[in-house]
mmCIF file of C-alpha atoms in Angstrom:
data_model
loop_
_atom_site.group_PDB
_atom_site.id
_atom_site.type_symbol
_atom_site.label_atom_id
_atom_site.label_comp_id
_atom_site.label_asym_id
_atom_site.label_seq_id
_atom_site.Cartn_x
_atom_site.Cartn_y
_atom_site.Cartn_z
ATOM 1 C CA UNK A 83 -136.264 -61.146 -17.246
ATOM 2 C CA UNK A 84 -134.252 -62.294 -14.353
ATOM 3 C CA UNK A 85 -130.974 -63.057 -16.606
ATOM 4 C CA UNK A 86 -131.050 -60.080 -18.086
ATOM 5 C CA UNK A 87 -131.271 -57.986 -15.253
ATOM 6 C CA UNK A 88 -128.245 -59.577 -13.849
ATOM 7 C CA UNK A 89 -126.312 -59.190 -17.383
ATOM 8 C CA UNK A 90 -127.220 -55.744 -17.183
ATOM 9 C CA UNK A 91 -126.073 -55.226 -13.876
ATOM 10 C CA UNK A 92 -122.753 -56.885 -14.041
ATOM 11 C CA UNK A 93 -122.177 -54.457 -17.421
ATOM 12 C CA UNK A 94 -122.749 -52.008 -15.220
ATOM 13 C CA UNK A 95 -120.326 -52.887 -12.604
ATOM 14 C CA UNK A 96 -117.345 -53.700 -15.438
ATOM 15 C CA UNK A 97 -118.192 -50.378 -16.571
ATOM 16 C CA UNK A 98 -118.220 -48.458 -13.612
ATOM 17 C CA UNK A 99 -114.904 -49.985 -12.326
ATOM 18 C CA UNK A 100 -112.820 -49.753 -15.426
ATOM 19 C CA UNK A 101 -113.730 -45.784 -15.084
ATOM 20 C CA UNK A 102 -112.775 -45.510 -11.767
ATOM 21 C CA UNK A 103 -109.391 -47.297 -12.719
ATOM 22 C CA UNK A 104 -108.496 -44.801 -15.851
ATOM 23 C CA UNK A 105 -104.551 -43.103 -15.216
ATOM 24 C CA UNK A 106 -105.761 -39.086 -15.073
ATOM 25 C CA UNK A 107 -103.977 -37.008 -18.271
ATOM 26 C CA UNK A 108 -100.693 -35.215 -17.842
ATOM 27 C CA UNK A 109 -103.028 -32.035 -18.106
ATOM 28 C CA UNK A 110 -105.020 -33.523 -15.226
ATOM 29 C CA UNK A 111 -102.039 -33.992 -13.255
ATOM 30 C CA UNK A 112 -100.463 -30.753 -14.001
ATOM 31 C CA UNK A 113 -103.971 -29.317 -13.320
ATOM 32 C CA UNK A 114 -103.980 -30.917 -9.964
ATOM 33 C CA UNK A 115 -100.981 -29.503 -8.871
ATOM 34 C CA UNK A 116 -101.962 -25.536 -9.675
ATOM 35 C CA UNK A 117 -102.450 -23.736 -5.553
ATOM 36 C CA UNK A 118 -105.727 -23.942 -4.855
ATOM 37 C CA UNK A 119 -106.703 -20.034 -5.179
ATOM 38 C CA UNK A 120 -105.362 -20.442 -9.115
ATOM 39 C CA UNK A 121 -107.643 -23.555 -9.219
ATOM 40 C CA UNK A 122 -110.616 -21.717 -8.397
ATOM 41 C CA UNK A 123 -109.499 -18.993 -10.256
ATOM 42 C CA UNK A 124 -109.654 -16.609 -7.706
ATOM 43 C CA UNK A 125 -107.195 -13.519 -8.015
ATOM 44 C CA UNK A 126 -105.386 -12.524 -5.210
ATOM 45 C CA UNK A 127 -104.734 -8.749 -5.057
ATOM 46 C CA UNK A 128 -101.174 -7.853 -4.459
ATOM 47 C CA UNK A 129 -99.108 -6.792 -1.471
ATOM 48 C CA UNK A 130 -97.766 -3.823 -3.439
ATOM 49 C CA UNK A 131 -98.616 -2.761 -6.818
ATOM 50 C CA UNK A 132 -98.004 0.265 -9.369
ATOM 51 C CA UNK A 133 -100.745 1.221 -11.826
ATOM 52 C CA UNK A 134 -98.841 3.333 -14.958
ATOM 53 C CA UNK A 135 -101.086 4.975 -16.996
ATOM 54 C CA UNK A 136 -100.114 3.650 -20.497
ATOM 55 C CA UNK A 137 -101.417 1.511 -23.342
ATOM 56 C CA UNK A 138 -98.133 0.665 -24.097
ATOM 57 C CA UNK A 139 -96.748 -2.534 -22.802
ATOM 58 C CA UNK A 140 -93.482 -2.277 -24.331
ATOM 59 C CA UNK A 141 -92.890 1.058 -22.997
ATOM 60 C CA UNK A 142 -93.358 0.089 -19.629
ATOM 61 C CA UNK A 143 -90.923 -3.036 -20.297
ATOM 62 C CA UNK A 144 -88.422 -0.695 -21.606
ATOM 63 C CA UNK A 145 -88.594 1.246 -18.497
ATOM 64 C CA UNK A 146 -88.036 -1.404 -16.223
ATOM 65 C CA UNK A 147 -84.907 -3.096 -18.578
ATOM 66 C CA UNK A 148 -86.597 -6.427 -19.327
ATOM 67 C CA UNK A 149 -85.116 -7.704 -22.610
ATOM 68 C CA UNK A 150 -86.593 -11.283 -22.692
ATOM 69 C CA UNK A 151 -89.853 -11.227 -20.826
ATOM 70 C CA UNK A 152 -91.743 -14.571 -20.508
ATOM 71 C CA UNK A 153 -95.428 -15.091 -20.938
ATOM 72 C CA UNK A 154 -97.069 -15.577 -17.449
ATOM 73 C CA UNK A 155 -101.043 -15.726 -16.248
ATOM 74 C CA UNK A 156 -102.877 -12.824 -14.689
ATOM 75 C CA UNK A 157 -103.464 -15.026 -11.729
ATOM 76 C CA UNK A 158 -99.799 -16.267 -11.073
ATOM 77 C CA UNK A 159 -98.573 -12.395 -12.352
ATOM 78 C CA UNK A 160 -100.787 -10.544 -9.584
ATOM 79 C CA UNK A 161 -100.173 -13.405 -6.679
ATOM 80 C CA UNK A 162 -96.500 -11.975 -6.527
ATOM 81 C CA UNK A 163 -94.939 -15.196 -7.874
ATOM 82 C CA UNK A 164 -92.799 -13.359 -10.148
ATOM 83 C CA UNK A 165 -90.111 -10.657 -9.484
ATOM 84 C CA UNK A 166 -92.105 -8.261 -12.252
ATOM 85 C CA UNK A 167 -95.224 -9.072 -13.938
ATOM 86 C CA UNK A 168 -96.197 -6.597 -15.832
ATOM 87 C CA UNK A 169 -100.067 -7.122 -17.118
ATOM 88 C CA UNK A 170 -101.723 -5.885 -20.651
ATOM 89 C CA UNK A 171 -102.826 -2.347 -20.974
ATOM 90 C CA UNK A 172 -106.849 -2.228 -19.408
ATOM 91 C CA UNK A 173 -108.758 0.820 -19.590
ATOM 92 C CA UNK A 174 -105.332 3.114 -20.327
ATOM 93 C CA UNK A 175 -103.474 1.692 -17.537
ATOM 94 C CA UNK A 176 -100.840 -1.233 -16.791
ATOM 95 C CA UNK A 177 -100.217 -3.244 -13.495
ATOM 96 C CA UNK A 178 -97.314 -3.368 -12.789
ATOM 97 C CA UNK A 179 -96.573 -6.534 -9.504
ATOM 98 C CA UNK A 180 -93.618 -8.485 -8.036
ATOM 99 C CA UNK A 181 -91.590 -8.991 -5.207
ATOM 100 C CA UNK A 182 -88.802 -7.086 -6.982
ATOM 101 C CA UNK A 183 -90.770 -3.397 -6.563
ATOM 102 C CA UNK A 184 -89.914 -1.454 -3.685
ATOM 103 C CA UNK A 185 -92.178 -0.955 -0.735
ATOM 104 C CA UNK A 186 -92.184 2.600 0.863
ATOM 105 C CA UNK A 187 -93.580 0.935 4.541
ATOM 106 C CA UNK A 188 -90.134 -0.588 3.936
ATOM 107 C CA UNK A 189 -88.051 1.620 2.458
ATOM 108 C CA UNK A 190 -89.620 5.121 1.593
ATOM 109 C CA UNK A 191 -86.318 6.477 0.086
ATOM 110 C CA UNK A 192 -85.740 3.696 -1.820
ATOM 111 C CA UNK A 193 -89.247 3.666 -2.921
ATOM 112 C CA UNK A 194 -89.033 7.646 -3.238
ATOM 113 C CA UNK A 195 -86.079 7.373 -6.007
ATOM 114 C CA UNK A 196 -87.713 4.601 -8.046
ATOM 115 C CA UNK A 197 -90.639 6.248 -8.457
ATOM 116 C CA UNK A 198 -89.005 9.606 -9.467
ATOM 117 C CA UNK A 199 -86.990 7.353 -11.917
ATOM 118 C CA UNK A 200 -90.328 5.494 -13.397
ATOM 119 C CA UNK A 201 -92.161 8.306 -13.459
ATOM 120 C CA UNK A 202 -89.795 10.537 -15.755
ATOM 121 C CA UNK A 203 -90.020 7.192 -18.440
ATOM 122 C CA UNK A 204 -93.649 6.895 -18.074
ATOM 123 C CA UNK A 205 -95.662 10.243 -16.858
ATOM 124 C CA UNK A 206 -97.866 9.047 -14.136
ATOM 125 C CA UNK A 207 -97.156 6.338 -11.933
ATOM 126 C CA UNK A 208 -98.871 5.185 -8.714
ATOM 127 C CA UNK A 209 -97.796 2.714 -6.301
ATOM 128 C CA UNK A 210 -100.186 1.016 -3.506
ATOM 129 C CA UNK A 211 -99.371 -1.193 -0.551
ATOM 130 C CA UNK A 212 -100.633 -2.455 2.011
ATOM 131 C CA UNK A 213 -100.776 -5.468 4.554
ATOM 132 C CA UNK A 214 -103.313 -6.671 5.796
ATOM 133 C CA UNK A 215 -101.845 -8.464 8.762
ATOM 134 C CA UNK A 216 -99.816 -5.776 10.138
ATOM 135 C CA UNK A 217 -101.870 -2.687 8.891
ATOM 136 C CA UNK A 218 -99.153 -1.351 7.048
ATOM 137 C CA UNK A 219 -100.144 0.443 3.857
ATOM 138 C CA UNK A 220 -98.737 3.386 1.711
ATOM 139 C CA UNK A 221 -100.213 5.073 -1.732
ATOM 140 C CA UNK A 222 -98.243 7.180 -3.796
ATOM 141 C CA UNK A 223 -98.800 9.530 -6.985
ATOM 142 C CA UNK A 224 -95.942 10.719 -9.594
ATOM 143 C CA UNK A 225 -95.923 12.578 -12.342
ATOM 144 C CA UNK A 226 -92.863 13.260 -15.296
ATOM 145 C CA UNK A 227 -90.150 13.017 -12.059
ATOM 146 C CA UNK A 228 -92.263 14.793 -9.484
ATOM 147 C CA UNK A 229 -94.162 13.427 -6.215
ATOM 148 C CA UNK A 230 -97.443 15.024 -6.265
ATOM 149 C CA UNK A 231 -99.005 12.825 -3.736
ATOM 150 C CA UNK A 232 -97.917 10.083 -1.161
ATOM 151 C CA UNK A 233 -98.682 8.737 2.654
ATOM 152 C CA UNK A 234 -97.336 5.950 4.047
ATOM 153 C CA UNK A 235 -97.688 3.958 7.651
ATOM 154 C CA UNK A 236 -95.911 1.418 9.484
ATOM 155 C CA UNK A 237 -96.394 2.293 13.180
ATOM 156 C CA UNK A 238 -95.821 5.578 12.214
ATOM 157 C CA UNK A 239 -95.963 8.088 9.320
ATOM 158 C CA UNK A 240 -92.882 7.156 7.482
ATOM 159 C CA UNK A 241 -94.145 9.445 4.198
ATOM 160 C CA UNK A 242 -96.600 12.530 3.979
ATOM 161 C CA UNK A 243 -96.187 14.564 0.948
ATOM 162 C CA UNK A 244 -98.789 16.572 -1.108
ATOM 163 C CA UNK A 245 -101.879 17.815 -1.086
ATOM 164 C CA UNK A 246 -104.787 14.748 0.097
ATOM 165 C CA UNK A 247 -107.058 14.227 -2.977
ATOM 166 C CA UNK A 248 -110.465 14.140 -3.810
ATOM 167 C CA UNK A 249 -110.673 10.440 -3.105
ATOM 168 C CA UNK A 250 -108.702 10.510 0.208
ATOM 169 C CA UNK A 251 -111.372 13.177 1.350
ATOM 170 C CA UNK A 252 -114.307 10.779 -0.200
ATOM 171 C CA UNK A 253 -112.745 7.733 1.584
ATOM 172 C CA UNK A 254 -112.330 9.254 4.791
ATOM 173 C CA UNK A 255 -108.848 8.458 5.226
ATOM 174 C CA UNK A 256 -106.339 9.400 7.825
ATOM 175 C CA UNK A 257 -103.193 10.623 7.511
ATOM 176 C CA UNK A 258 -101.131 11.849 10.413
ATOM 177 C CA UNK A 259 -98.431 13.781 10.533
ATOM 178 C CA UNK A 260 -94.750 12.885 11.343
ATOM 179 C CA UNK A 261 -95.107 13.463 15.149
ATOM 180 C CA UNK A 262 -97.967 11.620 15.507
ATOM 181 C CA UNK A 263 -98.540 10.254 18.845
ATOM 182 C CA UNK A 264 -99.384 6.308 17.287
ATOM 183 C CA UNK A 265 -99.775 4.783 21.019
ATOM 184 C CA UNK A 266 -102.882 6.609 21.145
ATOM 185 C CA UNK A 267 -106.581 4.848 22.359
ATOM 186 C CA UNK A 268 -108.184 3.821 19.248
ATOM 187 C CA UNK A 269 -105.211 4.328 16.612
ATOM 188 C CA UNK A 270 -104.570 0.972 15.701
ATOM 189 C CA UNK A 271 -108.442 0.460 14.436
ATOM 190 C CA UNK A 272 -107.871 3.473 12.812
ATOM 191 C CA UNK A 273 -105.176 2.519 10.476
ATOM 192 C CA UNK A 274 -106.446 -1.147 10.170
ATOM 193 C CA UNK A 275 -109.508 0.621 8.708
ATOM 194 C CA UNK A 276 -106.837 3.093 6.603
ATOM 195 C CA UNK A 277 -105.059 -0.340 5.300
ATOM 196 C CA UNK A 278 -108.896 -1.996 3.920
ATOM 197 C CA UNK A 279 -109.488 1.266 2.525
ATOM 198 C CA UNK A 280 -106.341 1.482 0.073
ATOM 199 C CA UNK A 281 -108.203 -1.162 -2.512
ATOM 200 C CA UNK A 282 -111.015 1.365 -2.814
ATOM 201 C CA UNK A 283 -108.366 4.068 -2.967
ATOM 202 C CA UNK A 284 -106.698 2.481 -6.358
ATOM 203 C CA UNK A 285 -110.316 1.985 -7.483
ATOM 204 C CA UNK A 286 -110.310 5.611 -7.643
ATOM 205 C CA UNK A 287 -107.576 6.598 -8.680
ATOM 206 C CA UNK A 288 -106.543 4.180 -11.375
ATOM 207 C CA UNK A 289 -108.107 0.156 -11.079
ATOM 208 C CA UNK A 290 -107.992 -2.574 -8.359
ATOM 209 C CA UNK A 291 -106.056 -5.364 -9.720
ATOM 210 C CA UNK A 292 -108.692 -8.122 -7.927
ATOM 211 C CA UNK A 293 -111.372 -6.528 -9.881
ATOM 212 C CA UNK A 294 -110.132 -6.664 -13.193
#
């Protein structure tokens, strides 16, 4: 009994080291060197996103001039990595992320042409941004070449057009006018709690991209 318990054993421990010394795969490898919120596969809403409402994906790459799009993964597509990623049609609408769309908290009158441009390819277009170190945020609604709805806030209103929807009422969201006073007691909570509301806001109105 003795010699066969120590045969066993030192089976065991050939075993159990020539595991441990395996190379990994080259899928392991590339695997290992994925960021660790892709890993996980945790989806990381973006900084600034439109929301077109189309089942089309070919119309919307039409719109924006891409002749040889790539495949690329929801989770790199929506973490910004790419100039444009435009994602498949869900529920009658397509994301639309990317460092390469404009951001009205940086330039509303860039962002103010583009959309007027996008929207007279596509119909309705909505663009949401926000930041949620700064507190800057913006939300915008177009239809066939006209702005029917917009705010945006960077220090200051930069962008107040339209009438405030049903879901801006519903949400409780501010949105001061040009001359706002933004040095005011209690104004910076306000429109930190404006910028964590803009996710809810796109919930609304079209989808949140980290909920799909």
């Amino acid at each position: 009994f003795s010699l066969a318990l120590s045969l066993g054993l030192a089976i065991a421990g050939l075993t159990v080291r020539g595991g441990t010394g395996r190379r990994p795969s080259r899928k392991q490898e590339k695997d290992s060197q994925k960021p660790a919120w892709e890993e996980a596969g945790f989806v990381r809403r973006p900084a600034c996103w439109l929301a077109v409402k189309s089942r089309s994906l070919a119309a919307v790459q039409a719109a924006f001039g891409l002749h040889n799009p790539k495949p690329c993964s929801w989770l790199r597509g929506l973490a910004g990595e790419e100039p444009v990623f435009i994602a498949p049609p869900v529920k009658g609408w397509v994301l639309v992320a990317g460092s390469g769309l404009p951001d009205p908290c940086d330039d509303a009158d860039k962002c103010f042409r583009f959309l007027l441009d996008l929207s007279r390819k596509l119909g309705h277009v909505q663009l949401f941004s926000f930041s949620s170190i700064l507190h800057h945020h913006a939300w915008v609604q177009a239809e066939a070449g006209r702005i029917t709805r917009a705010f945006a806030w960077a220090g200051q209103t930069l962008w107040k057009q339209g009438r405030r929807t049903a879901a801006e009422r519903e949400l409780k969201v501010e949105c001061p006018d040009y001359d706002f006073a933004a040095v005011g007691v209690g104004v910076p909570e306000i429109m930190a709690l404006n910028a964590e509301k803009v996710p809810l806001l796109a919930a609304r109105w079209s989808l949140d991209p980290a909920r799909i």
